[in-house]
Amino acid sequence: MIRVNHYGVDATRGAVRASLAALGAALREKGLAVDVEGALRAAEDAWR
Amino acid sequence: MSEESTVVTHPFLDLAPLGAAQFASIEDRVARLLRTEQDVVIMQGEALLPLEGAIRSAAGPGTTALNVITGPYGQTFGNWLRDCGATVIDLAVPFHTAVTAEQISAAFEEHPSIDFVSLVHAEAATGNTNPVAEIGEVVRRQGALFYLDAVASVGAEPVLPDAWGVDLCVIGAQKAMGGPAGVSAVSVSERAWTRMAANPRAPRRSYLSLLDWKERWIDGGRKALLHAPAQLEMLALEACVERIEADGLNAVMGRHRAAAAATRAGARVLGAGLEPYVYEDREAAPVATTLRSPSGLVASELVARALASDPALPLAAGGARWPRR
């Protein structure tokens, strides 16, 4: 399991975007197809 | 060279003593954060201290405890309760879900002798959160003592001991509050104090003792501390409560809620088999989002690769899965 903590100052758009982008890059390095841009758009849309 | 000029100080060192008045003031601010009129005791250790102290103080051989297991801490509480001599009824639900008020109600119907309920509000390790307000109604109706671990929920979602009928509510500052891990707090209702006082096995003259704080600190008008406080940790707790007060608790909770929702939405679109461990949005904790790693990939390796780009990212591998049978 992977955990993205939203503790205190990490409960920000920036931390969420950076976490998703880094996970996406790690998955891509493993040879898997990922949609990082789509994920970031979805995250932005869901920020409420 | 004078002696004074050779002494090197540091921001963490040579602090003025933290007195009883300041200690009491920090307790009052924590009480306001919880919107509680109950006594709040700040204990001088990580939250495991009041979590264990509260169970050992309130439970004993005459106790029938409903222990709700929605993650690893529920399992720990069951072990403490058994060690106290309590009769323990475990109610375990898959870690990717939440327990429901109906399940709690059914447990009371099956075991009418239940007089203590232990519950973890949100589990950071599994990323789920439980509907405490609804559960509290059931527990209150049955007259049982309600013990809540709100360490991972406070600051991320509402924690309202008085409104929810929680008798023992334990918080720590190290998660959503962004504060120190070395001190923690517990709010205690009058009937919880009464239960403890009647418990011959409740720790007394012990670091685990809540009654010591009641008798020597609260009943004494909070004029003299039991021992030297963890000064740096207390100052850090005061600072983090001050920051929450300045930002507004609702704003802070809103950020956590938004961060969790955004992470879940992003993970679903990212692809490659990454998906939220907790399926239902309403059961997902705002304090941390847990993700299932893609089949065939080791989560720790994936996280290590992600952290290689930025070690400060709030990512961790592990957590606690529902045991496979």
Short mmCIF file of C-alpha atoms in Angstrom, two decimals:
data_model
loop_
_atom_site.label_atom_id
_atom_site.label_comp_id
_atom_site.label_asym_id
_atom_site.label_seq_id
_atom_site.Cartn_x
_atom_site.Cartn_y
_atom_site.Cartn_z
CA MET A 1 0.00 0.00 0.00
CA ILE A 2 1.08 3.55 -0.70
CA ARG A 3 0.14 6.40 1.58
CA VAL A 4 -0.12 10.07 0.71
CA ASN A 5 -0.19 11.97 3.97
CA HIS A 6 -2.02 15.27 4.17
CA TYR A 7 -0.55 16.30 7.50
CA GLY A 8 -0.64 20.00 8.32
CA VAL A 9 1.26 21.96 5.69
CA ASP A 10 1.11 19.00 3.31
CA ALA A 11 -2.64 19.51 2.89
CA THR A 12 -2.04 21.74 -0.12
CA ARG A 13 -2.58 21.64 -3.87
CA GLY A 14 1.18 21.74 -4.34
CA ALA A 15 1.85 18.68 -2.19
CA VAL A 16 -0.93 16.72 -3.86
CA ARG A 17 0.24 17.65 -7.37
CA ALA A 18 3.87 16.86 -6.57
CA SER A 19 2.92 13.51 -5.00
CA LEU A 20 0.83 12.46 -7.99
CA ALA A 21 3.50 13.59 -10.45
CA ALA A 22 6.24 11.72 -8.58
CA LEU A 23 4.17 8.54 -8.36
CA GLY A 24 3.37 8.87 -12.06
CA ALA A 25 7.04 9.24 -12.93
CA ALA A 26 7.92 6.21 -10.79
CA LEU A 27 5.25 4.13 -12.52
CA ARG A 28 6.46 5.29 -15.92
CA GLU A 29 10.00 4.26 -15.02
CA LYS A 30 8.58 0.82 -14.38
CA GLY A 31 7.33 0.79 -17.95
CA LEU A 32 3.67 1.42 -17.15
CA ALA A 33 1.45 3.80 -19.08
CA VAL A 34 0.24 6.69 -16.94
CA ASP A 35 -1.69 9.88 -17.56
CA VAL A 36 0.02 12.38 -15.29
CA GLU A 37 -1.51 15.45 -16.92
CA GLY A 38 -4.96 13.93 -16.67
CA ALA A 39 -4.35 13.03 -13.04
CA LEU A 40 -3.30 16.58 -12.21
CA ARG A 41 -6.36 17.98 -13.97
CA ALA A 42 -8.62 15.57 -12.09
CA ALA A 43 -6.96 16.55 -8.81
CA GLU A 44 -7.45 20.23 -9.55
CA ASP A 45 -11.10 19.66 -10.47
CA ALA A 46 -11.67 17.70 -7.29
CA TRP A 47 -10.11 20.28 -4.99
CA ARG A 48 -13.11 21.64 -3.18
CA MET B 1 37.80 35.43 28.18
CA SER B 2 34.87 35.56 30.56
CA GLU B 3 32.92 32.43 31.45
CA GLU B 4 29.72 33.94 29.95
CA SER B 5 31.27 34.41 26.52
CA THR B 6 32.25 30.74 26.22
CA VAL B 7 28.72 29.38 26.85
CA VAL B 8 26.98 28.64 23.57
CA THR B 9 23.25 28.65 23.62
CA HIS B 10 20.70 27.41 21.10
CA PRO B 11 17.00 28.18 20.44
CA PHE B 12 16.09 24.83 22.01
CA LEU B 13 18.22 25.34 25.08
CA ASP B 14 18.25 27.48 28.21
CA LEU B 15 14.50 28.01 28.11
CA ALA B 16 12.57 29.69 30.87
CA PRO B 17 10.56 27.17 32.89
CA LEU B 18 7.08 26.37 31.57
CA GLY B 19 4.85 27.06 34.52
CA ALA B 20 1.47 25.80 35.62
CA ALA B 21 -0.40 28.83 34.30
CA GLN B 22 0.96 28.43 30.79
CA PHE B 23 0.36 24.69 30.91
CA ALA B 24 -3.28 25.27 31.93
CA SER B 25 -3.65 27.88 29.21
CA ILE B 26 -2.52 25.39 26.56
CA GLU B 27 -5.01 22.85 27.93
CA ASP B 28 -7.75 25.45 27.62
CA ARG B 29 -6.84 26.14 24.00
CA VAL B 30 -6.95 22.42 23.21
CA ALA B 31 -10.35 22.23 24.91
CA ARG B 32 -11.60 25.07 22.71
CA LEU B 33 -10.30 23.26 19.64
CA LEU B 34 -12.43 20.27 20.67
CA ARG B 35 -15.41 22.46 21.63
CA THR B 36 -15.50 20.59 24.92
CA GLU B 37 -16.40 21.53 28.47
CA GLN B 38 -14.85 18.31 29.72
CA ASP B 39 -11.56 18.27 31.57
CA VAL B 40 -8.64 18.18 29.16
CA VAL B 41 -5.37 16.73 30.36
CA ILE B 42 -2.21 17.16 28.34
CA MET B 43 -0.09 14.12 28.94
CA GLN B 44 3.63 14.16 28.59
CA GLY B 45 4.19 11.54 25.98
CA GLU B 46 3.11 10.37 22.55
CA ALA B 47 -0.60 9.61 22.21
CA LEU B 48 -0.08 5.96 23.09
CA LEU B 49 0.34 7.22 26.67
CA PRO B 50 -3.22 8.55 27.14
CA LEU B 51 -4.61 5.84 24.84
CA GLU B 52 -3.26 3.10 27.09
CA GLY B 53 -3.73 5.11 30.28
CA ALA B 54 -7.40 5.74 29.54
CA ILE B 55 -8.13 2.07 28.87
CA ARG B 56 -6.27 0.86 31.95
CA SER B 57 -8.00 3.52 34.04
CA ALA B 58 -11.54 2.88 32.88
CA ALA B 59 -11.61 -0.86 32.16
CA GLY B 60 -11.23 -3.83 34.45
CA PRO B 61 -12.46 -7.35 35.13
CA GLY B 62 -16.07 -6.14 35.42
CA THR B 63 -16.00 -4.42 32.05
CA THR B 64 -17.63 -5.75 28.92
CA ALA B 65 -16.00 -3.90 26.05
CA LEU B 66 -17.06 -3.63 22.46
CA ASN B 67 -13.79 -3.11 20.63
CA VAL B 68 -14.24 -1.90 17.08
CA ILE B 69 -11.41 -2.89 14.77
CA THR B 70 -11.11 -0.89 11.58
CA GLY B 71 -7.31 -0.88 11.51
CA PRO B 72 -4.19 -1.73 13.51
CA TYR B 73 -4.93 0.48 16.52
CA GLY B 74 -8.22 -1.27 17.16
CA GLN B 75 -6.29 -4.49 17.48
CA THR B 76 -3.94 -2.90 20.01
CA PHE B 77 -6.81 -1.58 22.11
CA GLY B 78 -8.35 -5.06 22.25
CA ASN B 79 -5.09 -6.43 23.61
CA TRP B 80 -4.95 -3.75 26.34
CA LEU B 81 -8.57 -4.37 27.28
CA ARG B 82 -7.97 -8.12 27.60
CA ASP B 83 -4.85 -7.41 29.65
CA CYS B 84 -7.03 -5.35 32.01
CA GLY B 85 -9.27 -8.36 32.54
CA ALA B 86 -12.19 -7.00 30.53
CA THR B 87 -14.47 -9.24 28.55
CA VAL B 88 -13.84 -8.10 24.99
CA ILE B 89 -16.19 -8.39 22.06
CA ASP B 90 -14.30 -7.58 18.88
CA LEU B 91 -16.22 -6.09 16.01
CA ALA B 92 -13.90 -6.17 13.03
CA VAL B 93 -14.69 -4.75 9.62
CA PRO B 94 -12.50 -4.83 6.50
CA PHE B 95 -9.89 -2.11 6.75
CA HIS B 96 -10.94 -0.52 3.48
CA THR B 97 -14.39 0.24 4.89
CA ALA B 98 -15.92 1.93 7.93
CA VAL B 99 -18.02 0.48 10.71
CA THR B 100 -21.66 1.56 10.74
CA ALA B 101 -23.94 2.66 13.56
CA GLU B 102 -26.18 -0.27 12.64
CA GLN B 103 -23.35 -2.71 13.30
CA ILE B 104 -22.74 -1.10 16.69
CA SER B 105 -26.43 -1.29 17.47
CA ALA B 106 -26.52 -4.97 16.50
CA ALA B 107 -23.57 -5.68 18.78
CA PHE B 108 -25.45 -4.11 21.72
CA GLU B 109 -28.51 -6.23 20.92
CA GLU B 110 -26.42 -9.38 20.90
CA HIS B 111 -24.41 -8.41 23.99
CA PRO B 112 -26.53 -6.17 26.26
CA SER B 113 -23.82 -6.20 28.94
CA ILE B 114 -21.51 -3.98 26.86
CA ASP B 115 -20.56 -0.98 29.01
CA PHE B 116 -17.48 0.28 27.18
CA VAL B 117 -16.95 1.00 23.49
CA SER B 118 -13.54 1.65 21.97
CA LEU B 119 -13.25 3.12 18.50
CA VAL B 120 -10.63 4.72 16.31
CA HIS B 121 -12.07 7.71 14.50
CA ALA B 122 -9.70 7.74 11.51
CA GLU B 123 -6.88 5.35 10.76
CA ALA B 124 -3.95 6.97 8.96
CA ALA B 125 -2.47 3.54 8.23
CA THR B 126 -5.52 2.34 6.34
CA GLY B 127 -7.00 5.70 5.31
CA ASN B 128 -10.53 5.07 6.53
CA THR B 129 -12.74 7.11 8.84
CA ASN B 130 -15.74 6.11 10.93
CA PRO B 131 -19.07 7.93 11.45
CA VAL B 132 -18.54 8.84 15.10
CA ALA B 133 -21.54 11.14 15.44
CA GLU B 134 -23.96 8.36 14.44
CA ILE B 135 -22.14 5.76 16.52
CA GLY B 136 -22.13 8.11 19.48
CA GLU B 137 -25.92 8.26 19.42
CA VAL B 138 -26.12 4.49 19.72
CA VAL B 139 -23.52 4.32 22.48
CA ARG B 140 -25.20 7.12 24.45
CA ARG B 141 -28.59 5.39 24.18
CA GLN B 142 -27.06 2.25 25.66
CA GLY B 143 -25.29 4.15 28.44
CA ALA B 144 -21.86 2.70 27.70
CA LEU B 145 -18.65 4.62 28.19
CA PHE B 146 -17.32 5.82 24.83
CA TYR B 147 -13.55 5.86 24.21
CA LEU B 148 -12.32 7.45 21.00
CA ASP B 149 -8.90 7.64 19.40
CA ALA B 150 -9.03 10.88 17.44
CA VAL B 151 -5.29 11.24 16.92
CA ALA B 152 -5.49 11.02 13.14
CA SER B 153 -8.74 12.91 12.76
CA VAL B 154 -8.26 16.03 14.86
CA GLY B 155 -7.51 18.97 12.61
CA ALA B 156 -8.59 17.05 9.51
CA GLU B 157 -12.28 16.54 10.29
CA PRO B 158 -14.64 17.53 13.10
CA VAL B 159 -13.89 16.03 16.51
CA LEU B 160 -16.65 16.94 18.97
CA PRO B 161 -16.53 14.93 22.19
CA ASP B 162 -19.40 16.75 23.91
CA ALA B 163 -21.79 16.74 20.96
CA TRP B 164 -21.05 13.09 20.22
CA GLY B 165 -21.12 11.83 23.81
CA VAL B 166 -17.48 10.76 23.84
CA ASP B 167 -16.26 10.15 27.39
CA LEU B 168 -12.56 9.71 26.65
CA CYS B 169 -11.24 11.43 23.56
CA VAL B 170 -7.52 11.15 22.84
CA ILE B 171 -5.75 13.44 20.42
CA GLY B 172 -2.20 13.94 19.25
CA ALA B 173 -0.81 16.90 17.34
CA GLN B 174 1.57 15.14 15.00
CA LYS B 175 -0.76 14.45 12.11
CA ALA B 176 -3.29 16.94 10.72
CA MET B 177 -2.39 19.54 13.32
CA GLY B 178 1.17 19.55 12.06
CA GLY B 179 2.49 19.71 15.61
CA PRO B 180 4.72 17.74 17.96
CA ALA B 181 4.45 14.02 18.64
CA GLY B 182 5.85 14.13 22.14
CA VAL B 183 2.77 15.38 24.02
CA SER B 184 -0.87 14.46 23.62
CA ALA B 185 -4.22 15.18 25.21
CA VAL B 186 -7.32 13.45 26.48
CA SER B 187 -10.70 14.92 27.29
CA VAL B 188 -12.45 13.17 30.16
CA SER B 189 -16.14 13.29 31.01
CA GLU B 190 -17.45 13.32 34.58
CA ARG B 191 -18.77 9.79 34.26
CA ALA B 192 -15.42 8.61 32.96
CA TRP B 193 -13.75 10.06 36.06
CA THR B 194 -16.36 8.29 38.19
CA ARG B 195 -15.69 4.99 36.41
CA MET B 196 -11.95 5.38 36.95
CA ALA B 197 -12.31 6.27 40.62
CA ALA B 198 -14.36 3.12 41.15
CA ASN B 199 -11.80 0.95 39.38
CA PRO B 200 -9.39 -0.55 41.93
CA ARG B 201 -7.05 -1.52 39.09
CA ALA B 202 -6.84 1.99 37.62
CA PRO B 203 -3.19 3.10 37.58
CA ARG B 204 -2.34 5.35 40.51
CA ARG B 205 0.99 7.01 41.24
CA SER B 206 1.97 5.94 37.76
CA TYR B 207 2.95 7.65 34.53
CA LEU B 208 -0.10 5.95 32.96
CA SER B 209 -2.44 7.38 35.57
CA LEU B 210 -5.17 9.80 34.59
CA LEU B 211 -6.42 9.84 38.17
CA ASP B 212 -3.13 11.33 39.32
CA TRP B 213 -3.77 14.27 37.01
CA LYS B 214 -7.34 14.55 38.26
CA GLU B 215 -6.48 14.46 41.94
CA ARG B 216 -3.21 16.38 41.97
CA TRP B 217 -3.63 18.79 39.07
CA ILE B 218 -7.30 19.42 38.24
CA ASP B 219 -8.74 19.13 41.74
CA GLY B 220 -5.90 21.30 43.01
CA GLY B 221 -6.99 24.12 40.74
CA ARG B 222 -4.19 23.49 38.22
CA LYS B 223 -1.68 25.33 40.37
CA ALA B 224 1.09 22.74 40.61
CA LEU B 225 2.27 20.34 37.92
CA LEU B 226 2.92 16.71 38.73
CA HIS B 227 6.40 16.85 37.27
CA ALA B 228 8.51 18.96 34.94
CA PRO B 229 6.68 19.23 31.63
CA ALA B 230 8.15 18.40 28.22
CA GLN B 231 8.87 22.05 27.64
CA LEU B 232 9.78 22.10 23.95
CA GLU B 233 6.89 19.84 23.03
CA MET B 234 4.45 21.97 25.02
CA LEU B 235 5.67 25.12 23.29
CA ALA B 236 5.33 23.39 19.91
CA LEU B 237 1.81 22.29 20.80
CA GLU B 238 0.92 25.83 21.79
CA ALA B 239 2.34 27.11 18.49
CA CYS B 240 0.44 24.63 16.39
CA VAL B 241 -2.86 25.35 18.15
CA GLU B 242 -2.16 29.04 17.67
CA ARG B 243 -1.61 28.46 13.95
CA ILE B 244 -4.90 26.57 13.65
CA GLU B 245 -6.69 29.35 15.52
CA ALA B 246 -5.18 31.91 13.14
CA ASP B 247 -6.09 29.95 10.01
CA GLY B 248 -9.47 28.90 11.40
CA LEU B 249 -10.23 25.27 12.20
CA ASN B 250 -12.80 25.03 9.42
CA ALA B 251 -10.27 26.25 6.86
CA VAL B 252 -7.69 23.75 8.09
CA MET B 253 -10.18 20.89 7.93
CA GLY B 254 -11.31 22.07 4.50
CA ARG B 255 -7.74 21.85 3.19
CA HIS B 256 -7.42 18.28 4.42
CA ARG B 257 -10.75 17.31 2.91
CA ALA B 258 -9.78 18.88 -0.41
CA ALA B 259 -6.33 17.29 -0.42
CA ALA B 260 -7.82 13.83 0.12
CA ALA B 261 -10.50 14.32 -2.53
CA ALA B 262 -7.94 15.63 -5.03
CA THR B 263 -5.51 12.78 -4.36
CA ARG B 264 -8.21 10.16 -4.78
CA ALA B 265 -9.45 11.74 -8.01
CA GLY B 266 -5.93 12.07 -9.39
CA ALA B 267 -4.97 8.50 -8.52
CA ARG B 268 -8.03 7.15 -10.30
CA VAL B 269 -7.03 8.94 -13.51
CA LEU B 270 -3.29 8.27 -13.23
CA GLY B 271 -3.82 4.69 -14.33
CA ALA B 272 -1.43 1.72 -14.26
CA GLY B 273 -3.65 0.05 -11.70
CA LEU B 274 -3.12 2.60 -8.92
CA GLU B 275 -6.39 3.08 -7.07
CA PRO B 276 -7.71 4.26 -3.67
CA TYR B 277 -7.55 1.54 -1.01
CA VAL B 278 -10.78 2.85 0.54
CA TYR B 279 -13.37 2.63 -2.23
CA GLU B 280 -16.11 4.85 -0.83
CA ASP B 281 -15.37 8.58 -0.65
CA ARG B 282 -17.45 8.98 2.50
CA GLU B 283 -15.32 6.34 4.26
CA ALA B 284 -12.01 7.91 3.21
CA ALA B 285 -10.12 9.82 5.89
CA PRO B 286 -9.12 13.41 5.11
CA VAL B 287 -5.82 12.98 6.96
CA ALA B 288 -4.20 10.48 4.59
CA THR B 289 -5.03 8.78 1.32
CA THR B 290 -4.06 5.15 0.96
CA LEU B 291 -3.56 3.68 -2.50
CA ARG B 292 -3.36 0.11 -3.71
CA SER B 293 -0.12 -0.38 -5.58
CA PRO B 294 -0.41 -1.85 -9.04
CA SER B 295 -0.35 -5.62 -9.23
CA GLY B 296 3.16 -7.00 -9.34
CA LEU B 297 4.80 -3.83 -8.04
CA VAL B 298 6.29 -3.48 -4.59
CA ALA B 299 4.92 -0.36 -2.91
CA SER B 300 8.14 0.41 -1.06
CA GLU B 301 10.14 0.37 -4.32
CA LEU B 302 7.64 2.64 -6.01
CA VAL B 303 7.67 5.08 -3.12
CA ALA B 304 11.47 5.01 -2.96
CA ARG B 305 11.61 5.95 -6.65
CA ALA B 306 9.10 8.75 -6.13
CA LEU B 307 10.99 10.08 -3.12
CA ALA B 308 14.26 10.03 -5.04
CA SER B 309 12.98 13.05 -6.97
CA ASP B 310 11.97 14.87 -3.79
CA PRO B 311 12.56 13.32 -0.36
CA ALA B 312 10.22 15.87 1.25
CA LEU B 313 7.12 14.51 -0.49
CA PRO B 314 4.51 13.24 1.99
CA LEU B 315 4.65 9.67 0.68
CA ALA B 316 5.07 6.48 2.61
CA ALA B 317 4.89 2.81 1.83
CA GLY B 318 3.12 0.31 3.98
CA GLY B 319 0.06 0.77 6.08
CA ALA B 320 -2.16 -2.02 7.26
CA ARG B 321 -4.20 -4.28 5.08
CA TRP B 322 -7.16 -6.29 6.21
CA PRO B 323 -5.74 -9.73 7.02
CA ARG B 324 -6.35 -12.19 4.21
CA ARG B 325 -7.96 -15.42 5.29
#
